Coordinates of N, CA and C in Angstrom, one line a residue:
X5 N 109.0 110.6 77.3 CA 109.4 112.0 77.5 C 108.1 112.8 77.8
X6 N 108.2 113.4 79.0 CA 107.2 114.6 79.0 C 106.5 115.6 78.1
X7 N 105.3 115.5 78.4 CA 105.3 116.8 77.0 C 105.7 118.1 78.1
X8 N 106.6 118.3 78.8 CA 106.3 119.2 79.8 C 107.8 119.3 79.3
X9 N 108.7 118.3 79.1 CA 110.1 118.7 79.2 C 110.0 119.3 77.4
X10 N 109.3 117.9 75.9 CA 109.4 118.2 75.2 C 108.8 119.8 74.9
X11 N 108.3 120.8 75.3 CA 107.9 121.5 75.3 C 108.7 123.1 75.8
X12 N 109.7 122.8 76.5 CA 110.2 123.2 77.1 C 111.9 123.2 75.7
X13 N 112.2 122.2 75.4 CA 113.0 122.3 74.4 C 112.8 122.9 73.4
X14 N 111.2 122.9 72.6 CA 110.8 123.0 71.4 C 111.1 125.0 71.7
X15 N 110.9 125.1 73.0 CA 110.9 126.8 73.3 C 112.0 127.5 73.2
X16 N 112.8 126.6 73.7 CA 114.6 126.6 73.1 C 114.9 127.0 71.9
X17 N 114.5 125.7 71.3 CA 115.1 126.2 69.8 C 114.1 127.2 69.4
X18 N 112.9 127.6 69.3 CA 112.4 128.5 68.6 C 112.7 129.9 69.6
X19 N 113.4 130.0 70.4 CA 113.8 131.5 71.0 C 115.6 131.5 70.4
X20 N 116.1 130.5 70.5 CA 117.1 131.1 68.8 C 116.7 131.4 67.5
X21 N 115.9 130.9 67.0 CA 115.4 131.2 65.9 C 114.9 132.5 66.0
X22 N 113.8 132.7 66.5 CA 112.8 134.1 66.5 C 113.8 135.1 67.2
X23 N 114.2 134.6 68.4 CA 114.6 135.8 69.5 C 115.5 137.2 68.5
X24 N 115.6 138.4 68.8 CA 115.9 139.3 68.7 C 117.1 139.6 69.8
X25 N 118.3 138.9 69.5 CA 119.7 139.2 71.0 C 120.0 140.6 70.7
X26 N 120.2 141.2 69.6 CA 120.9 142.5 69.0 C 120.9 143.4 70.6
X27 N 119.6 143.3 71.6 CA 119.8 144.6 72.3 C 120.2 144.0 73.9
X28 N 119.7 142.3 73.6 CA 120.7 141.7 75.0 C 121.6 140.6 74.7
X29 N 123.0 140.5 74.5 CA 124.0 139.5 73.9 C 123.5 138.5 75.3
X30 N 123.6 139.2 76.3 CA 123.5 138.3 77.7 C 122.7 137.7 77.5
X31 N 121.5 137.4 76.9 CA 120.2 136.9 76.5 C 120.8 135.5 75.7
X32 N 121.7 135.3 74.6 CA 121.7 134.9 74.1 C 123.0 134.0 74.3
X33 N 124.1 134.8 75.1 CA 125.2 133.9 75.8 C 124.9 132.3 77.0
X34 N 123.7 133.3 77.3 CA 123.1 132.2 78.5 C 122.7 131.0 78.1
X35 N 122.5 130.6 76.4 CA 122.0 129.9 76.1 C 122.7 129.1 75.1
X36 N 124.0 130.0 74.9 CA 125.3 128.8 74.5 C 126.6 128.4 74.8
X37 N 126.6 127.2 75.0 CA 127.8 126.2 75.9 C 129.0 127.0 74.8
X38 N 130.1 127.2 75.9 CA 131.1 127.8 76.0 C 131.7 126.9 74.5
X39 N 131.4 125.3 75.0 CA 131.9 124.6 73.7 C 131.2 124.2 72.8
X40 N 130.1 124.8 72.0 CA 129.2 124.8 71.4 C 130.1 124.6 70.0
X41 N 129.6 123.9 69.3 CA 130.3 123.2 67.8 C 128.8 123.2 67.1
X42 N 128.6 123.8 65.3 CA 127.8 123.3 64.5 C 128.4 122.9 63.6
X43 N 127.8 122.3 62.4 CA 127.9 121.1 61.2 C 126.7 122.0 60.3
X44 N 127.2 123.4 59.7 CA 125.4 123.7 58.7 C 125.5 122.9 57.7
X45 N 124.4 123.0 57.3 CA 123.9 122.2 55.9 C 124.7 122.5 54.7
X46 N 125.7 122.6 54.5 CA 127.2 122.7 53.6 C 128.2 121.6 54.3
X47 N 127.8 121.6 55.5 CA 128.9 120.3 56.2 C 130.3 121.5 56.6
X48 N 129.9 122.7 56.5 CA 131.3 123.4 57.5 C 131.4 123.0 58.7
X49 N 132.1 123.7 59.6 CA 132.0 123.3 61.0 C 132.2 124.5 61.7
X50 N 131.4 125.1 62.5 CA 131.6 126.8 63.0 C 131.2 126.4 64.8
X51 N 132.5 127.4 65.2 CA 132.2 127.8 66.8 C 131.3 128.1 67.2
X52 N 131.7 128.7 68.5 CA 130.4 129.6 69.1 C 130.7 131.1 69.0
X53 N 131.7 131.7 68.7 CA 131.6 132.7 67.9 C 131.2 132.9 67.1
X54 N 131.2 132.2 65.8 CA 130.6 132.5 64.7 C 129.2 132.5 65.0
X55 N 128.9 131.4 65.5 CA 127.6 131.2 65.7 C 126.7 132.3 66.5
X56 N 127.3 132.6 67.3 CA 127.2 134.1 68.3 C 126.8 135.3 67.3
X57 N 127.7 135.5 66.7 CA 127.8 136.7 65.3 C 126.6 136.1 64.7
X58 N 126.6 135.0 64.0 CA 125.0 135.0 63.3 C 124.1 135.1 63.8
X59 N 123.6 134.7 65.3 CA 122.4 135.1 65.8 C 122.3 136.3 66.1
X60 N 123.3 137.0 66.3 CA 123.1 138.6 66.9 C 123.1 139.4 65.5
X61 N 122.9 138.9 64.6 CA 122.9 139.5 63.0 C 122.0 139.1 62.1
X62 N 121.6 137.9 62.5 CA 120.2 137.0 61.5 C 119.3 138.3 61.6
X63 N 118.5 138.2 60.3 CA 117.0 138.7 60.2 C 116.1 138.4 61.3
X64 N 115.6 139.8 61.8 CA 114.9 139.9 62.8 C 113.4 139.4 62.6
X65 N 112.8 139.6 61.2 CA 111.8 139.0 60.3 C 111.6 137.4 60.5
X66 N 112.9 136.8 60.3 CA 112.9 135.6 59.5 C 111.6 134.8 60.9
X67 N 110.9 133.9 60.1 CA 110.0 133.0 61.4 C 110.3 131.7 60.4
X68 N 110.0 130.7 61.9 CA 110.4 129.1 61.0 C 109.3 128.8 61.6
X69 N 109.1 127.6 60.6 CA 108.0 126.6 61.2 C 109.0 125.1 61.6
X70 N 109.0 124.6 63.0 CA 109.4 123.8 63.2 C 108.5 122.2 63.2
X71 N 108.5 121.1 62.5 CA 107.7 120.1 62.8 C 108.2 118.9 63.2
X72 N 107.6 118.0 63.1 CA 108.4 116.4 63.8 C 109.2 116.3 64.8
X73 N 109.3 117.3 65.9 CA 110.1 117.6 66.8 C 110.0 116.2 68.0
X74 N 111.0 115.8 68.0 CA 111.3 114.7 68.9 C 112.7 114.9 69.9
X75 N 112.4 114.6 71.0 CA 113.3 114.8 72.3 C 113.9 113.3 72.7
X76 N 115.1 113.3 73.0 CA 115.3 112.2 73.4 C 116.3 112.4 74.6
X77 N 116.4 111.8 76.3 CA 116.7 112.4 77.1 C 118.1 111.2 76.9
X78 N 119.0 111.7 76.9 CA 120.2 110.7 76.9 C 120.9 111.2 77.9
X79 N 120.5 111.4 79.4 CA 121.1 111.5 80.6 C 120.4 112.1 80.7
X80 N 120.7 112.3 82.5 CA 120.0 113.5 83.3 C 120.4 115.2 82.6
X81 N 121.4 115.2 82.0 CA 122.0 116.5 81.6 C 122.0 116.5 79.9
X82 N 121.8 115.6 79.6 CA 121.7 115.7 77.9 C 120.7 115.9 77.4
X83 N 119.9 116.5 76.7 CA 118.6 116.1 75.4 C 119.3 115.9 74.3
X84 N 118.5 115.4 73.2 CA 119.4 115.6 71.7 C 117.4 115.5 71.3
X85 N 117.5 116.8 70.4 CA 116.1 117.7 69.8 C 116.3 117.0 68.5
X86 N 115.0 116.7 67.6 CA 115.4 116.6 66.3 C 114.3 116.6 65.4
X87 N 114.4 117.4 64.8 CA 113.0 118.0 64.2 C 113.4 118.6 62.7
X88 N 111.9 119.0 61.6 CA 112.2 119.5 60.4 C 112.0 121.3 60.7
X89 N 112.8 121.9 60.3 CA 112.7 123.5 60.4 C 112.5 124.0 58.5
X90 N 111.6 124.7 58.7 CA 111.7 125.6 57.3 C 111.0 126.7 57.5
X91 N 112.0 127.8 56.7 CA 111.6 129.4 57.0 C 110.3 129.7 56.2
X92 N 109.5 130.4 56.9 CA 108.3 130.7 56.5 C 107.9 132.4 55.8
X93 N 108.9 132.8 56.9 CA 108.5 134.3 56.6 C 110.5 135.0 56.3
X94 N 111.0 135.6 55.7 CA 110.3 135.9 54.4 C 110.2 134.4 53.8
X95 N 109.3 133.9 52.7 CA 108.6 133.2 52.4 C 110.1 132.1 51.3
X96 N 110.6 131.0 51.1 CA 111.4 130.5 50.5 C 110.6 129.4 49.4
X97 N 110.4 129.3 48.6 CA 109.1 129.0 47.8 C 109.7 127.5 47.1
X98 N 111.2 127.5 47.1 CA 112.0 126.4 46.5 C 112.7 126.0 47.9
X99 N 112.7 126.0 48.7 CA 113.6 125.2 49.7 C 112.4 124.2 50.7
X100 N 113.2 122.9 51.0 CA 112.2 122.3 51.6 C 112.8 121.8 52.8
X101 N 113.7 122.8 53.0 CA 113.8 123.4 54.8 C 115.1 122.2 55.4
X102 N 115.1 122.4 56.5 CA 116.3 121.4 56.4 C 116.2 120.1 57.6
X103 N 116.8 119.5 58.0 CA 116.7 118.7 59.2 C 117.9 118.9 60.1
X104 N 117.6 118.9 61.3 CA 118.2 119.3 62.3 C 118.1 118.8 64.0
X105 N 119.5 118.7 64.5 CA 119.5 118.2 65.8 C 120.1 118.8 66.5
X106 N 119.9 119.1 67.6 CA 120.6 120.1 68.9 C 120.9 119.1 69.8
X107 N 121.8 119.3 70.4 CA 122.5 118.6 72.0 C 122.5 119.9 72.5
X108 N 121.5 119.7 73.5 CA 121.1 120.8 74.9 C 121.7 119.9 76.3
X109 N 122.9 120.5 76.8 CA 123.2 120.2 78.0 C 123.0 121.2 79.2
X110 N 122.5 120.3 80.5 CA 121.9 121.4 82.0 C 122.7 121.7 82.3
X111 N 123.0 123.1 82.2 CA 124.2 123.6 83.1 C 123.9 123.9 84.6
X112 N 125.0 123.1 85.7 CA 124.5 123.4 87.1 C 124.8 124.5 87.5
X113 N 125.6 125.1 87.1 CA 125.8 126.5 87.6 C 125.2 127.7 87.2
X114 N 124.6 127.4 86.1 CA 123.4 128.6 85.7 C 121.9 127.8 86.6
X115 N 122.0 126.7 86.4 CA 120.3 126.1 86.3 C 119.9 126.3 85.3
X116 N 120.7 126.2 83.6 CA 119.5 126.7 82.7 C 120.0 125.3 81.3
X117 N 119.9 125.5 80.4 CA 120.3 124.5 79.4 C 120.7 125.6 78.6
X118 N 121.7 124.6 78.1 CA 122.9 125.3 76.9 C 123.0 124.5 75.5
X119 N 123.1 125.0 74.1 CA 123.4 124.3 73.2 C 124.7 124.2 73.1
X120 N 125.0 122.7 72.9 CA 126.6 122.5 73.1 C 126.9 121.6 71.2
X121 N 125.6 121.7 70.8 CA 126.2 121.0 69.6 C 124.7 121.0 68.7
X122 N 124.9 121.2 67.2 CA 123.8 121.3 66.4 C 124.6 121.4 64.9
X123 N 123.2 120.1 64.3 CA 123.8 120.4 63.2 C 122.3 120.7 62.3
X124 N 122.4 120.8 60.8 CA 121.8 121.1 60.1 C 121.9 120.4 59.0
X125 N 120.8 119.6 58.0 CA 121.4 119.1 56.5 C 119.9 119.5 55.9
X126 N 120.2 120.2 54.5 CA 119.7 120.9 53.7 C 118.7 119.5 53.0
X127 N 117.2 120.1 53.0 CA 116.6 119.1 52.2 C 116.4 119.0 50.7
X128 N 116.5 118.2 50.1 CA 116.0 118.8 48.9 C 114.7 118.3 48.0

């Protein structure tokens, strides 16, 4: 894998994390597949609406530190990202963050990559 492409994902996931959508939804629509499915670290299972609603509502504050981030290209149009996330700011002093995988598919009609699938499991 490129560090050109890895690099390029790791930017992905940390502009849902950090980004601020509240004043462009377009910003943040562009960046999730119509059929976007998560798994959070409870093992629910939420849309892309919901998921829509939480990032346009998450803490504007919150910063993660992402580490072990590995890319794996499983097609021309697939990645699947998989890396340790834990929030840094405000500061979580007992959690030891969680583990996580994204499926980023290339959409040809934007030219852009979309998250079409992510889950989360809580470390302890």
């Amino acid at each position: 894998m490129s560090a050109a492409l890895e690099s390029g994902m790791r930017a992905l996931e940390e502009r849902l994390l950090h980004d601020d959508f509240r004043a462009s939804a377009e910003r943040l629509d562009a960046l999730l597949a119509e059929d976007l499915v998560e798994i959070d670290g409870s093992g629910r299972q939420s849309d892309r609406a919901a998921i829509r609603h939480w990032l346009l509502n998450k803490d504007p504050a919150a910063r993660w530190c992402l580490s072990e981030l590995q890319v794996r290209e499983l097609s021309a149009e697939l990645r699947l990202v998989l890396y340790h996330a834990r929030q840094v700011e405000p500061p979580r002093p007992h959690s030891a963050g969680s583990r996580r995988s994204s499926l980023w598919r290339f959409d040809a009609g934007s030219g852009s990559w979309q998250l079409c699938f992510h889950q989360a499991s809580k470390l302890k």
